[in-house]
Tab-separated table of C-alpha atoms and ligand atoms in Angstrom:
chain	number	residue	atom	x	y	z
A	836	UNK	CA	1.537	12.454	-41.470
A	837	UNK	CA	1.565	15.137	-38.820
A	838	UNK	CA	0.246	15.005	-35.283
A	839	UNK	CA	-3.465	14.354	-35.490
A	840	UNK	CA	-6.154	14.356	-32.901
A	841	UNK	CA	-8.429	11.466	-33.643
A	842	UNK	CA	-11.494	10.027	-31.966
A	843	UNK	CA	-10.513	6.486	-31.132
A	844	UNK	CA	-11.181	3.780	-28.577
A	845	UNK	CA	-8.377	3.827	-26.006
A	846	UNK	CA	-7.555	0.118	-26.576
A	847	UNK	CA	-7.071	0.827	-30.264
A	848	UNK	CA	-4.888	3.816	-29.437
A	849	UNK	CA	-2.680	1.525	-27.344
A	850	UNK	CA	-2.240	-0.746	-30.369
A	851	UNK	CA	-1.207	2.308	-32.394
A	852	UNK	CA	1.251	3.293	-29.664
A	853	UNK	CA	2.789	-0.193	-29.814
A	854	UNK	CA	3.049	0.154	-33.582
A	855	UNK	CA	4.638	3.598	-33.333
A	856	UNK	CA	7.076	2.150	-30.802
A	857	UNK	CA	7.882	-0.430	-33.462
A	858	UNK	CA	7.649	-3.419	-31.130
A	859	UNK	CA	9.389	-6.604	-32.274
A	860	UNK	CA	7.478	-9.220	-30.308
A	861	UNK	CA	3.987	-9.323	-28.813
A	862	UNK	CA	2.798	-12.373	-26.934
A	863	UNK	CA	-0.600	-12.287	-25.315
A	864	UNK	CA	-3.702	-14.209	-24.346
A	865	UNK	CA	-7.028	-12.460	-24.839
A	866	UNK	CA	-9.058	-11.630	-21.738
A	867	UNK	CA	-11.849	-9.121	-21.142
A	868	UNK	CA	-11.446	-6.103	-20.982
A	869	UNK	CA	-7.982	-6.214	-22.583
A	870	UNK	CA	-9.089	-7.957	-25.817
A	871	UNK	CA	-9.335	-4.976	-28.151
A	872	UNK	CA	-5.700	-4.086	-27.498
A	873	UNK	CA	-4.289	-7.440	-28.554
A	874	UNK	CA	-6.861	-8.028	-31.315
A	875	UNK	CA	-5.812	-4.783	-32.925
A	876	UNK	CA	-2.126	-5.562	-32.644
A	877	UNK	CA	-2.699	-9.035	-34.126
A	878	UNK	CA	-4.503	-7.369	-37.019
A	879	UNK	CA	-1.733	-4.805	-37.570
A	880	UNK	CA	0.793	-7.654	-37.716
A	881	UNK	CA	-1.394	-9.820	-39.994
A	882	UNK	CA	-1.958	-6.881	-42.349
A	883	UNK	CA	1.771	-6.251	-42.576
A	884	UNK	CA	1.446	-2.799	-41.031
A	885	UNK	CA	3.593	-3.770	-38.070
A	886	UNK	CA	6.720	-5.837	-38.623
A	887	UNK	CA	6.570	-7.885	-35.432
A	888	UNK	CA	6.177	-11.470	-34.282
A	889	UNK	CA	2.777	-12.015	-32.688
A	890	UNK	CA	2.944	-15.155	-30.539
A	891	UNK	CA	-0.488	-16.515	-29.585
A	892	UNK	CA	-0.177	-18.706	-26.504
A	893	UNK	CA	-2.362	-20.967	-24.379
A	894	UNK	CA	-2.250	-18.896	-21.184
A	895	UNK	CA	-1.005	-15.694	-19.610
A	896	UNK	CA	1.713	-17.660	-17.835
A	897	UNK	CA	3.069	-18.585	-21.254
A	898	UNK	CA	2.478	-15.094	-22.627
A	899	UNK	CA	4.747	-13.545	-20.023
A	900	UNK	CA	7.275	-16.378	-20.378
A	901	UNK	CA	7.454	-15.813	-24.144
A	902	UNK	CA	7.914	-12.096	-23.501
A	903	UNK	CA	10.865	-12.814	-21.206
A	904	UNK	CA	12.607	-14.887	-23.846
A	905	UNK	CA	12.015	-12.265	-26.505
A	906	UNK	CA	13.220	-9.448	-24.292
A	907	UNK	CA	16.325	-11.419	-23.325
A	908	UNK	CA	17.532	-11.659	-26.917
A	909	UNK	CA	17.091	-7.916	-27.289
A	910	UNK	CA	13.628	-7.642	-28.852
A	911	UNK	CA	11.306	-4.783	-27.934
A	912	UNK	CA	8.486	-6.659	-26.247
A	913	UNK	CA	4.881	-5.792	-25.445
A	914	UNK	CA	1.890	-7.531	-23.934
A	915	UNK	CA	-1.408	-6.761	-22.246
A	916	UNK	CA	-3.644	-8.521	-19.778
A	917	UNK	CA	-6.301	-8.033	-17.092
A	918	UNK	CA	-7.672	-9.460	-13.847
A	919	UNK	CA	-7.343	-13.247	-13.671
A	920	UNK	CA	-4.824	-13.123	-16.513
A	921	UNK	CA	-2.528	-10.938	-14.465
A	922	UNK	CA	-2.842	-13.416	-11.600
A	923	UNK	CA	-2.044	-16.347	-13.846
A	924	UNK	CA	1.221	-14.704	-14.933
A	925	UNK	CA	2.014	-13.773	-11.338
A	926	UNK	CA	5.122	-15.872	-10.730
A	927	UNK	CA	6.623	-14.896	-14.084
A	928	UNK	CA	6.216	-11.187	-13.259
A	929	UNK	CA	8.843	-11.489	-10.531
A	930	UNK	CA	11.182	-13.188	-12.958
A	931	UNK	CA	10.861	-10.365	-15.504
A	932	UNK	CA	11.832	-7.744	-12.948
A	933	UNK	CA	14.555	-9.673	-11.165
A	934	UNK	CA	16.144	-10.684	-14.472
A	935	UNK	CA	15.860	-7.010	-15.492
A	936	UNK	CA	13.944	-7.595	-18.713
A	937	UNK	CA	12.214	-4.430	-19.947
A	938	UNK	CA	8.868	-5.854	-21.054
A	939	UNK	CA	6.077	-3.288	-21.383
A	940	UNK	CA	2.541	-4.337	-20.439
A	941	UNK	CA	-0.776	-2.551	-20.300
A	942	UNK	CA	-3.110	-3.875	-17.627
A	943	UNK	CA	-6.845	-3.334	-18.106
A	944	UNK	CA	-7.683	-3.220	-14.406
A	945	UNK	CA	-10.345	-5.782	-13.533
A	946	UNK	CA	-11.848	-7.201	-10.346
A	947	UNK	CA	-10.810	-10.685	-9.266
A	948	UNK	CA	-13.109	-13.692	-8.923
A	949	UNK	CA	-15.118	-14.983	-7.106
A	950	UNK	CA	-17.813	-14.022	-7.806
A	951	UNK	CA	-16.784	-13.584	-11.399
A	952	UNK	CA	-16.579	-9.961	-12.445
A	953	UNK	CA	-15.245	-8.612	-15.699
A	954	UNK	CA	-15.594	-5.023	-14.466
A	955	UNK	CA	-13.074	-2.614	-13.102
A	956	UNK	CA	-11.386	-2.340	-9.763
A	957	UNK	CA	-7.782	-2.526	-8.611
A	958	UNK	CA	-7.726	-5.887	-6.861
A	959	UNK	CA	-5.683	-7.407	-9.702
A	960	UNK	CA	-3.138	-4.585	-9.532
A	961	UNK	CA	-2.732	-4.700	-5.781
A	962	UNK	CA	-1.954	-8.401	-5.890
A	963	UNK	CA	1.069	-7.647	-8.114
A	964	UNK	CA	2.188	-4.606	-6.169
A	965	UNK	CA	5.420	-6.187	-4.962
A	966	UNK	CA	6.518	-7.873	-8.169
A	967	UNK	CA	9.254	-5.304	-8.783
A	968	UNK	CA	7.697	-3.728	-11.888
A	969	UNK	CA	7.538	-0.002	-12.491
A	970	UNK	CA	3.819	0.797	-12.308
A	971	UNK	CA	2.076	3.862	-13.685
A	972	UNK	CA	-1.652	4.616	-13.428
A	973	UNK	CA	-3.353	6.454	-16.269
A	974	UNK	CA	-6.416	8.604	-15.658
A	975	UNK	CA	-7.574	8.983	-19.277
A	976	UNK	CA	-6.927	7.840	-22.827
A	977	UNK	CA	-4.271	10.384	-23.708
A	978	UNK	CA	-2.329	9.609	-20.538
A	979	UNK	CA	-2.487	5.930	-21.381
A	980	UNK	CA	-1.280	6.461	-24.931
A	981	UNK	CA	1.522	8.818	-23.905
A	982	UNK	CA	2.680	6.587	-21.096
A	983	UNK	CA	2.847	3.511	-23.294
A	984	UNK	CA	5.395	5.404	-25.397
A	985	UNK	CA	7.197	6.588	-22.260
A	986	UNK	CA	7.131	3.060	-20.836
A	987	UNK	CA	9.409	1.721	-23.576
A	988	UNK	CA	11.869	4.535	-23.101
A	989	UNK	CA	11.899	4.143	-19.315
A	990	UNK	CA	12.045	0.343	-19.331
A	991	UNK	CA	14.845	0.148	-21.882
A	992	UNK	CA	16.988	2.923	-20.412
A	993	UNK	CA	20.359	1.354	-19.586
A	994	UNK	CA	20.097	2.719	-16.044
A	995	UNK	CA	16.710	1.074	-15.556
A	996	UNK	CA	16.209	-2.148	-17.566
A	997	UNK	CA	13.034	-3.015	-15.713
A	998	UNK	CA	9.584	-4.047	-16.894
A	999	UNK	CA	6.811	-1.451	-16.831
A	1000	UNK	CA	3.064	-1.850	-16.287
A	1001	UNK	CA	0.700	0.858	-17.461
A	1002	UNK	CA	-2.563	0.518	-15.586
A	1003	UNK	CA	-5.770	1.665	-17.189
A	1004	UNK	CA	-9.208	1.021	-15.777
A	1005	UNK	CA	-11.039	-1.749	-17.596
A	1006	UNK	CA	-14.042	-0.506	-19.648
A	1007	UNK	CA	-13.865	3.008	-18.139
A	1008	UNK	CA	-10.787	3.544	-20.285
A	1009	UNK	CA	-10.258	0.476	-22.460
A	1010	UNK	CA	-13.650	0.799	-24.157
A	1011	UNK	CA	-13.943	4.580	-24.131
A	1012	UNK	CA	-13.689	6.549	-27.356
A	1013	UNK	CA	-11.621	9.633	-26.659
A	1014	UNK	CA	-9.959	12.333	-28.723
A	1015	UNK	CA	-6.294	11.396	-28.689
A	1016	UNK	CA	-3.265	13.160	-30.155
A	1017	UNK	CA	-1.340	10.627	-32.209
A	1018	UNK	CA	2.140	11.871	-33.133
A	1019	UNK	CA	3.907	11.214	-36.411
A	1020	UNK	CA	6.276	8.244	-36.670
A	1021	UNK	CA	9.417	10.336	-37.202
A	1022	UNK	CA	8.860	12.171	-33.938
A	1023	UNK	CA	8.324	8.951	-32.008
A	1024	UNK	CA	11.481	7.524	-33.584
A	1025	UNK	CA	13.441	10.489	-32.261
A	1026	UNK	CA	11.909	10.162	-28.802
A	1027	UNK	CA	12.392	6.425	-28.558
A	1028	UNK	CA	15.918	5.190	-29.272
A	1029	UNK	CA	16.356	1.557	-30.416
A	1030	UNK	CA	16.460	-1.068	-27.675
A	1031	UNK	CA	19.822	-2.542	-26.876
A	1032	UNK	CA	20.106	-5.080	-24.109
A	1033	UNK	CA	23.647	-4.962	-22.675
A	1034	UNK	CA	23.925	-8.718	-22.078
A	1035	UNK	CA	21.607	-10.425	-24.579
A	1036	UNK	CA	21.291	-14.171	-25.020
A	1037	UNK	CA	23.856	-14.972	-27.689
A	1038	UNK	CA	25.217	-18.442	-28.523
A	1039	UNK	CA	28.624	-16.913	-29.201
A	1040	UNK	CA	28.773	-15.318	-25.776
A	1041	UNK	CA	27.056	-17.700	-23.378
A	1042	UNK	CA	25.533	-16.322	-20.187
A	1043	UNK	CA	23.156	-17.704	-17.565
A	1044	UNK	CA	20.013	-15.768	-16.688
A	1045	UNK	CA	17.855	-16.556	-13.694
A	1046	UNK	CA	20.410	-18.890	-12.148
A	1047	UNK	CA	20.246	-20.388	-8.703
A	1048	UNK	CA	21.354	-18.226	-5.762
A	1049	UNK	CA	22.231	-19.828	-2.429
A	1050	UNK	CA	21.705	-17.962	0.868
A	1051	UNK	CA	25.175	-16.431	0.676
A	1052	UNK	CA	24.213	-14.283	-2.348
A	1053	UNK	CA	20.380	-14.034	-2.558
A	1054	UNK	CA	20.163	-11.026	-0.203
A	1055	UNK	CA	22.658	-9.119	-2.359
A	1056	UNK	CA	20.617	-9.809	-5.508
A	1057	UNK	CA	17.487	-8.416	-3.813
A	1058	UNK	CA	19.312	-5.343	-2.519
A	1059	UNK	CA	20.535	-4.667	-6.061
A	1060	UNK	CA	16.960	-4.989	-7.356
A	1061	UNK	CA	15.562	-2.670	-4.694
A	1062	UNK	CA	18.255	-0.048	-5.353
A	1063	UNK	CA	17.640	-0.318	-9.074
A	1064	UNK	CA	13.869	0.180	-8.856
A	1065	UNK	CA	14.213	3.103	-6.448
A	1066	UNK	CA	16.789	4.778	-8.668
A	1067	UNK	CA	14.493	4.368	-11.673
A	1068	UNK	CA	12.411	7.286	-10.385
A	1069	UNK	CA	14.982	9.822	-11.599
A	1070	UNK	CA	14.863	8.320	-15.076
A	1071	UNK	CA	11.056	8.336	-15.052
A	1072	UNK	CA	11.027	12.039	-14.139
A	1073	UNK	CA	13.583	12.748	-16.832
A	1074	UNK	CA	11.568	10.789	-19.409
A	1075	UNK	CA	8.381	12.682	-18.548
A	1076	UNK	CA	10.240	16.013	-18.881
A	1077	UNK	CA	11.638	14.965	-22.239
A	1078	UNK	CA	8.238	13.724	-23.352
A	1079	UNK	CA	6.779	17.106	-22.461
A	1080	UNK	CA	9.465	18.882	-24.460
A	1081	UNK	CA	8.772	16.638	-27.444
A	1082	UNK	CA	4.997	16.456	-27.375
A	1083	UNK	CA	3.834	19.266	-25.092
A	1084	UNK	CA	2.179	17.137	-22.388
A	1085	UNK	CA	3.957	16.907	-19.053
A	1086	UNK	CA	3.434	14.215	-16.419
A	1087	UNK	CA	4.439	13.953	-12.783
A	1088	UNK	CA	4.309	11.197	-10.134
A	1089	UNK	CA	1.680	13.067	-8.137
A	1090	UNK	CA	-0.661	15.656	-9.595
A	1091	UNK	CA	-2.742	18.156	-7.685
A	1092	UNK	CA	-6.054	19.606	-8.829
A	1093	UNK	CA	-7.313	22.789	-7.123
A	1094	UNK	CA	-5.149	22.126	-4.091
A	1095	UNK	CA	-4.439	25.799	-3.287
A	1096	UNK	CA	-4.972	26.285	0.448
A	1097	UNK	CA	-6.971	23.065	0.587
A	1098	UNK	CA	-7.654	21.908	4.138
A	1099	UNK	CA	-9.184	18.685	2.863
A	1100	UNK	CA	-7.618	16.569	0.149
A	1101	UNK	CA	-9.059	13.603	-1.683
A	1102	UNK	CA	-6.603	11.117	-3.188
A	1103	UNK	CA	-7.547	8.757	-6.012
A	1104	UNK	CA	-5.716	6.586	-8.551
A	1105	UNK	CA	-6.873	5.880	-12.094
A	1106	UNK	CA	-9.901	7.000	-14.075
A	1107	UNK	CA	-12.074	7.886	-11.057
A	1108	UNK	CA	-9.933	10.966	-10.598
A	1109	UNK	CA	-11.618	12.488	-13.639
A	1110	UNK	CA	-15.031	12.159	-11.958
A	1111	UNK	CA	-13.620	13.350	-8.651
A	1112	UNK	CA	-12.504	16.558	-10.389
A	1113	UNK	CA	-16.153	17.472	-11.064
A	1114	UNK	CA	-16.993	16.930	-7.403
A	1115	UNK	CA	-14.078	19.151	-6.359
A	1116	UNK	CA	-15.284	21.872	-8.755
A	1117	UNK	CA	-18.764	21.851	-7.191
A	1118	UNK	CA	-17.422	21.889	-3.651
A	1119	UNK	CA	-15.024	24.712	-4.510
A	1120	UNK	CA	-17.965	26.662	-5.960
A	1121	UNK	CA	-19.695	26.139	-2.634
A	1122	UNK	CA	-16.672	27.727	-0.979
A	1123	UNK	CA	-15.200	24.541	0.523
A	1124	UNK	CA	-11.399	24.383	0.650
A	1125	UNK	CA	-10.981	20.973	-0.955
A	1126	UNK	CA	-8.553	19.664	-3.522
A	1127	UNK	CA	-7.719	16.459	-5.371
A	1128	UNK	CA	-4.485	14.500	-5.553
A	1129	UNK	CA	-3.994	12.030	-8.367
A	1130	UNK	CA	-1.377	9.394	-7.721
A	1131	UNK	CA	0.146	8.421	-11.051
A	1132	UNK	CA	3.396	6.681	-10.153
A	1133	UNK	CA	2.668	3.668	-7.974
A	1134	UNK	CA	6.069	1.963	-8.163
A	1135	UNK	CA	8.656	3.193	-7.342
A	1136	UNK	CA	6.526	4.910	-4.709
A	1137	UNK	CA	6.991	8.716	-4.845
A	1138	UNK	CA	7.587	9.361	-1.126
A	1139	UNK	CA	8.852	12.957	-1.395
A	1140	UNK	CA	6.166	14.052	-3.802
A	1141	UNK	CA	3.364	12.591	-1.692
A	1142	UNK	CA	4.705	14.099	1.523
A	1143	UNK	CA	5.025	17.506	-0.085
A	1144	UNK	CA	1.600	17.322	-1.722
A	1145	UNK	CA	-0.355	16.615	1.466
A	1146	UNK	CA	1.792	18.302	4.118
A	1147	UNK	CA	-0.361	21.405	4.549
A	1148	UNK	CA	-3.736	19.687	4.566
A	1149	UNK	CA	-5.644	18.837	7.737
A	1150	UNK	CA	-7.530	15.869	6.363
A	1151	UNK	CA	-6.501	13.450	3.619
A	1152	UNK	CA	-9.245	11.163	2.342
A	1153	UNK	CA	-8.044	8.213	0.311
A	1154	UNK	CA	-10.315	6.146	-1.891
A	1155	UNK	CA	-9.013	2.675	-2.732
A	1156	UNK	CA	-10.534	0.509	-5.438
A	1157	UNK	CA	-9.345	-2.654	-3.720
A	1158	UNK	CA	-9.725	-4.330	-0.351
A	1159	UNK	CA	-7.002	-5.686	1.839
A	1160	UNK	CA	-9.166	-8.274	3.589
A	1161	UNK	CA	-8.700	-8.086	7.311
A	1162	UNK	CA	-6.134	-5.332	6.887
A	1163	UNK	CA	-5.853	-1.790	8.195
A	1164	UNK	CA	-7.156	0.103	5.125
A	1165	UNK	CA	-7.163	-0.010	1.344
A	1166	UNK	CA	-3.664	-0.760	0.000
A	1167	UNK	CA	-3.001	2.766	-1.307
A	1168	UNK	CA	-4.079	4.269	1.995
A	1169	UNK	CA	-1.904	1.886	4.004
A	1170	UNK	CA	1.148	2.911	2.036
A	1171	UNK	CA	0.482	6.616	2.268
A	1172	UNK	CA	-0.232	6.398	5.986
A	1173	UNK	CA	3.043	4.617	6.537
A	1174	UNK	CA	4.882	7.159	4.370
A	1175	UNK	CA	3.477	9.952	6.549
A	1176	UNK	CA	3.671	8.328	9.972
A	1177	UNK	CA	7.065	9.737	10.992
A	1178	UNK	CA	6.407	13.221	9.587
A	1179	UNK	CA	5.905	16.033	12.080
A	1180	UNK	CA	3.391	17.855	9.939
A	1181	UNK	CA	0.806	15.575	8.418
A	1182	UNK	CA	-2.932	15.377	7.817
A	1183	UNK	CA	-5.341	12.935	9.442
A	1184	UNK	CA	-5.679	10.061	6.996
A	1185	UNK	CA	-9.145	8.605	6.376
A	1186	UNK	CA	-9.613	5.431	4.339
A	1187	UNK	CA	-12.503	4.510	2.052
A	1188	UNK	CA	-12.836	1.531	-0.233
A	1189	UNK	CA	-15.254	1.787	-3.124
A	1190	UNK	CA	-15.811	1.378	-6.853
A	1191	UNK	CA	-15.412	-2.394	-6.547
A	1192	UNK	CA	-16.232	-4.682	-9.463
A	1193	UNK	CA	-17.289	-1.803	-11.722
A	1194	UNK	CA	-19.564	0.008	-9.239
A	1195	UNK	CA	-19.716	3.630	-10.390
A	1196	UNK	CA	-18.958	6.536	-8.123
A	1197	UNK	CA	-20.668	9.685	-9.335
A	1198	UNK	CA	-19.601	13.285	-8.573
A	1199	UNK	CA	-22.314	13.286	-5.873
A	1200	UNK	CA	-20.791	10.100	-4.517
A	1201	UNK	CA	-17.447	11.833	-4.180
A	1202	UNK	CA	-19.125	14.725	-2.384
A	1203	UNK	CA	-20.569	12.200	0.043
A	1204	UNK	CA	-17.161	10.576	0.538
A	1205	UNK	CA	-15.535	13.928	1.225
A	1206	UNK	CA	-18.246	15.025	3.679
A	1207	UNK	CA	-18.194	11.693	5.493
A	1208	UNK	CA	-14.368	11.822	5.573
A	1209	UNK	CA	-14.485	15.238	7.218
A	1210	UNK	CA	-17.011	13.914	9.720
A	1211	UNK	CA	-14.819	10.903	10.571
A	1212	UNK	CA	-11.802	13.188	11.017
A	1213	UNK	CA	-13.753	14.994	13.748
A	1214	UNK	CA	-15.741	12.228	15.404
A	1215	UNK	CA	-13.770	9.100	14.502
A	1216	UNK	CA	-15.184	5.864	13.108
A	1217	UNK	CA	-15.784	2.470	14.620
A	1218	UNK	CA	-14.167	0.843	11.608
A	1219	UNK	CA	-10.566	0.969	10.390
A	1220	UNK	CA	-11.961	1.983	7.004
A	1221	UNK	CA	-15.402	2.374	5.503
A	1222	UNK	CA	-16.739	0.794	2.344
A	1223	UNK	CA	-18.467	3.433	0.286
A	1224	UNK	CA	-21.868	2.738	-1.222
A	1225	UNK	CA	-22.367	-0.666	0.340
A	1226	UNK	CA	-26.007	-1.554	1.111
A	1227	UNK	CA	-26.275	-2.235	4.823
B	1495	UNK	CA	33.653	-13.875	-11.200
B	1496	UNK	CA	36.638	-12.296	-9.574
B	1497	UNK	CA	35.630	-12.741	-5.922
B	1498	UNK	CA	34.207	-15.887	-4.382
B	1499	UNK	CA	30.398	-15.752	-4.342
B	1500	UNK	CA	30.176	-15.296	-0.573
B	1501	UNK	CA	32.275	-12.091	-0.745
B	1502	UNK	CA	30.426	-10.317	-3.573
B	1503	UNK	CA	28.594	-7.132	-2.573
B	1504	UNK	CA	25.314	-6.152	-4.229
B	1505	UNK	CA	27.210	-3.632	-6.328
B	1506	UNK	CA	29.474	-6.342	-7.758
B	1507	UNK	CA	26.570	-8.206	-9.360
B	1508	UNK	CA	25.878	-8.084	-13.082
B	1509	UNK	CA	22.472	-6.681	-14.097
B	1510	UNK	CA	19.763	-9.173	-13.208
B	1511	UNK	CA	22.419	-11.295	-11.465
B	1512	UNK	CA	23.391	-12.677	-14.874
B	1513	UNK	CA	26.280	-15.127	-14.798
B	1514	UNK	CA	28.805	-14.310	-17.492
B	1515	UNK	CA	31.262	-17.113	-16.744
B	1516	UNK	CA	30.013	-20.216	-18.586
B	1517	UNK	CA	29.987	-23.429	-16.583
B	1518	UNK	CA	30.727	-21.914	-13.198
B	1519	UNK	CA	28.072	-24.176	-11.660
B	1520	UNK	CA	30.905	-26.745	-11.541
B	1521	UNK	CA	32.338	-24.801	-8.616
B	1522	UNK	CA	29.308	-25.667	-6.533
B	1523	UNK	CA	29.922	-28.665	-4.268
B	1524	UNK	CA	26.612	-30.511	-4.401
B	1525	UNK	CA	28.358	-33.348	-2.546
B	1526	UNK	CA	27.800	-31.259	0.566
B	1527	UNK	CA	24.097	-32.195	0.507
B	1528	UNK	CA	24.870	-35.902	0.953
B	1529	UNK	CA	23.603	-37.908	3.922
B	1530	UNK	CA	24.467	-41.293	2.366
B	1531	UNK	CA	27.662	-42.349	0.631
B	1532	UNK	CA	28.002	-45.001	-2.044
B	1533	UNK	CA	30.354	-47.916	-1.641
B	1534	UNK	CA	31.398	-49.306	-4.998
B	1535	UNK	CA	32.525	-52.927	-5.323
B	1536	UNK	CA	34.434	-53.263	-8.607
B	1537	UNK	CA	34.498	-57.056	-8.151
B	1538	UNK	CA	30.724	-57.173	-8.765
B	1539	UNK	CA	30.671	-54.504	-11.483
B	1540	UNK	CA	30.110	-55.764	-15.035
B	1541	UNK	CA	30.834	-52.299	-16.588
B	1542	UNK	CA	27.331	-52.031	-18.107
B	1543	UNK	CA	27.063	-48.237	-17.557
B	1544	UNK	CA	23.464	-48.330	-16.260
B	1545	UNK	CA	24.490	-46.247	-13.228
B	1546	UNK	CA	26.130	-43.709	-15.541
B	1547	UNK	CA	22.883	-43.328	-17.479
B	1548	UNK	CA	20.634	-43.036	-14.413
B	1549	UNK	CA	22.729	-40.719	-12.210
B	1550	UNK	CA	20.663	-37.471	-12.156
B	1551	UNK	CA	23.733	-35.485	-11.129
B	1552	UNK	CA	25.849	-36.628	-14.086
B	1553	UNK	CA	28.725	-37.237	-11.707
B	1554	UNK	CA	29.579	-40.811	-12.759
B	1555	UNK	CA	32.500	-41.133	-15.152
B	1556	UNK	CA	34.150	-44.097	-16.811
B	1557	UNK	CA	37.709	-44.760	-15.634
B	1558	UNK	CA	40.608	-45.879	-17.868
B	1559	UNK	CA	39.929	-49.498	-16.770
B	1560	UNK	CA	36.292	-49.205	-17.876
B	1561	UNK	CA	34.717	-48.986	-14.411
B	1562	UNK	CA	32.066	-46.377	-13.564
B	1563	UNK	CA	33.078	-44.357	-10.534
B	1564	UNK	CA	31.344	-41.334	-8.993
B	1565	UNK	CA	32.888	-37.954	-8.292
B	1566	UNK	CA	32.057	-37.416	-4.623
B	1567	UNK	CA	32.479	-33.619	-4.962
B	1568	UNK	CA	29.128	-33.704	-6.809
B	1569	UNK	CA	27.467	-37.003	-5.747
B	1570	UNK	CA	24.333	-36.109	-3.725
B	1571	UNK	CA	23.951	-39.629	-2.355
B	1572	UNK	CA	20.464	-40.097	-3.812
B	1573	UNK	CA	21.005	-43.845	-4.182
B	1574	UNK	CA	19.510	-44.129	-7.661
B	1575	UNK	CA	22.659	-45.788	-8.984
B	1576	UNK	CA	22.555	-48.364	-6.180
B	1577	UNK	CA	18.891	-49.098	-6.904
B	1578	UNK	CA	19.430	-49.465	-10.669
B	1579	UNK	CA	22.650	-51.516	-10.537
B	1580	UNK	CA	21.252	-55.053	-10.876
B	1581	UNK	CA	24.535	-56.930	-10.059
B	1582	UNK	CA	24.397	-54.929	-6.773
B	1583	UNK	CA	27.873	-53.474	-7.095
B	1584	UNK	CA	26.811	-50.309	-5.249
B	1585	UNK	CA	25.556	-50.076	-1.660
B	1586	UNK	CA	24.628	-46.951	0.270
B	1587	UNK	CA	25.898	-46.332	3.815
B	1588	UNK	CA	25.135	-43.503	6.216
B	1589	UNK	CA	27.614	-40.624	5.747
B	1590	UNK	CA	28.760	-40.697	9.382
B	1591	UNK	CA	29.665	-44.415	9.242
C	3071	SF4	S1	25.280	-50.234	-12.957
C	3071	SF4	FE1	26.478	-51.462	-11.552
C	3071	SF4	S2	27.349	-53.023	-12.834
C	3071	SF4	FE2	26.644	-51.400	-14.197
C	3071	SF4	S3	28.447	-50.122	-14.471
C	3071	SF4	FE3	27.286	-49.261	-12.782
C	3071	SF4	S4	28.208	-50.203	-10.994
C	3071	SF4	FE4	28.874	-51.405	-12.689
C	3072	SF4	S1	24.144	-41.664	-5.380
C	3072	SF4	FE1	22.935	-40.501	-6.822
C	3072	SF4	S2	24.218	-38.729	-7.264
C	3072	SF4	FE2	25.569	-40.224	-6.318
C	3072	SF4	S3	26.419	-41.323	-8.019
C	3072	SF4	FE3	24.635	-42.458	-7.384
C	3072	SF4	S4	23.001	-41.711	-8.691
C	3072	SF4	FE4	24.681	-40.233	-8.844
């Protein structure tokens, strides 16, 4: 089998990526809009096409706990979840990262209840922002597929040994049929070396994981974790370079689209960036100097890349797909503002929150956001941030 | 662990703060948490071992004479042994007394 480009639902492509990565253990609990991913993997295992243990569990808390155990004995481990499921595994997420267990998880981004919504936004993601996982946002199906493969290599790198979340927008990506390049197994095998955990659970060599740390040592453990996650960026960059050399598609923490001489920049994470590109094209055709920044690497946060990408702009408009209730802006905007605050040369930063609970933003919507952002940069706004598209 | 815990720097830690020395929890003096200390009257003790079974800290051991004494390095002073010992061979007193 050679590299083929096939029309396939992105969730199904993720299952194929897990199979190509030859995962050993998958433990998951089905939840909309993640279901097709785990259903397909369960089927691949049941049909004998993937030699892995599929552990069905009674909750996401147990799913992540089972993944920890599997990863700790040295098994390549994968799971997927969404929305409330991600929240239910919340406390175990911290344990995966602080015990340095390289679990890979795809998150089908979904709004949080109440009111109940199965549709996409980033409120689930933002609630797990500080769990110590490497977090990558995909903008389309191919990016998702490629980054699932990269995720295993990054997570299991001996310099990293951290869990990785690949975020893909629920329905917008999970249920979209896209043409996706699927590489041949032999090439993936060369790209992805076997997983070897340096200190696995082994009855012949007893160790204690996740032990108790009194105040005289806890700070040191957290410093080690912080240093480790920050240093992972180099390995991520290296992995993306290598991936490009292998498969011809290159990724970067921050990607610009038509940013040449742009006075106004729009910054978006996830699948909305594809729609935003159309809006930028139209505005460019109208002679406006606007560009788009896609933020792909969310953790570790790419400070240098962001600062460089926006330095020459006058206005930076950031659209968040999540609210920080009572806070200063959307979460992405807050972080970027704080990353820029001490810079001498920086754009005015304008915050919008929109696309909540699956509300679409069309190319015209993005044009509106950009025009309103420019207006706010000149006249100011009475609000810390504006919610786009809300009926007043 | 080569250095005492309180002297380790963040660079000295194993990945994920894994502990590679089995049983090193025994170095931790849980007796330091105690606010009450047990007084053990061997004259009342019938050597039944109930206290040994109930002690959540596992710090009660049988002596050569068959009595059940607690290791105060680990005894947290919870008083469960005193409560369970029906011949009332154990009483709890305030630590400062
Ligand atoms: S429970 Fe009381 S009587 Fe029984 S062994 Fe312990 S101290 Fe002695
Ligand atoms: S006081 Fe509590 S910890 Fe101490 S010996 Fe009795 S049961 Fe064990």
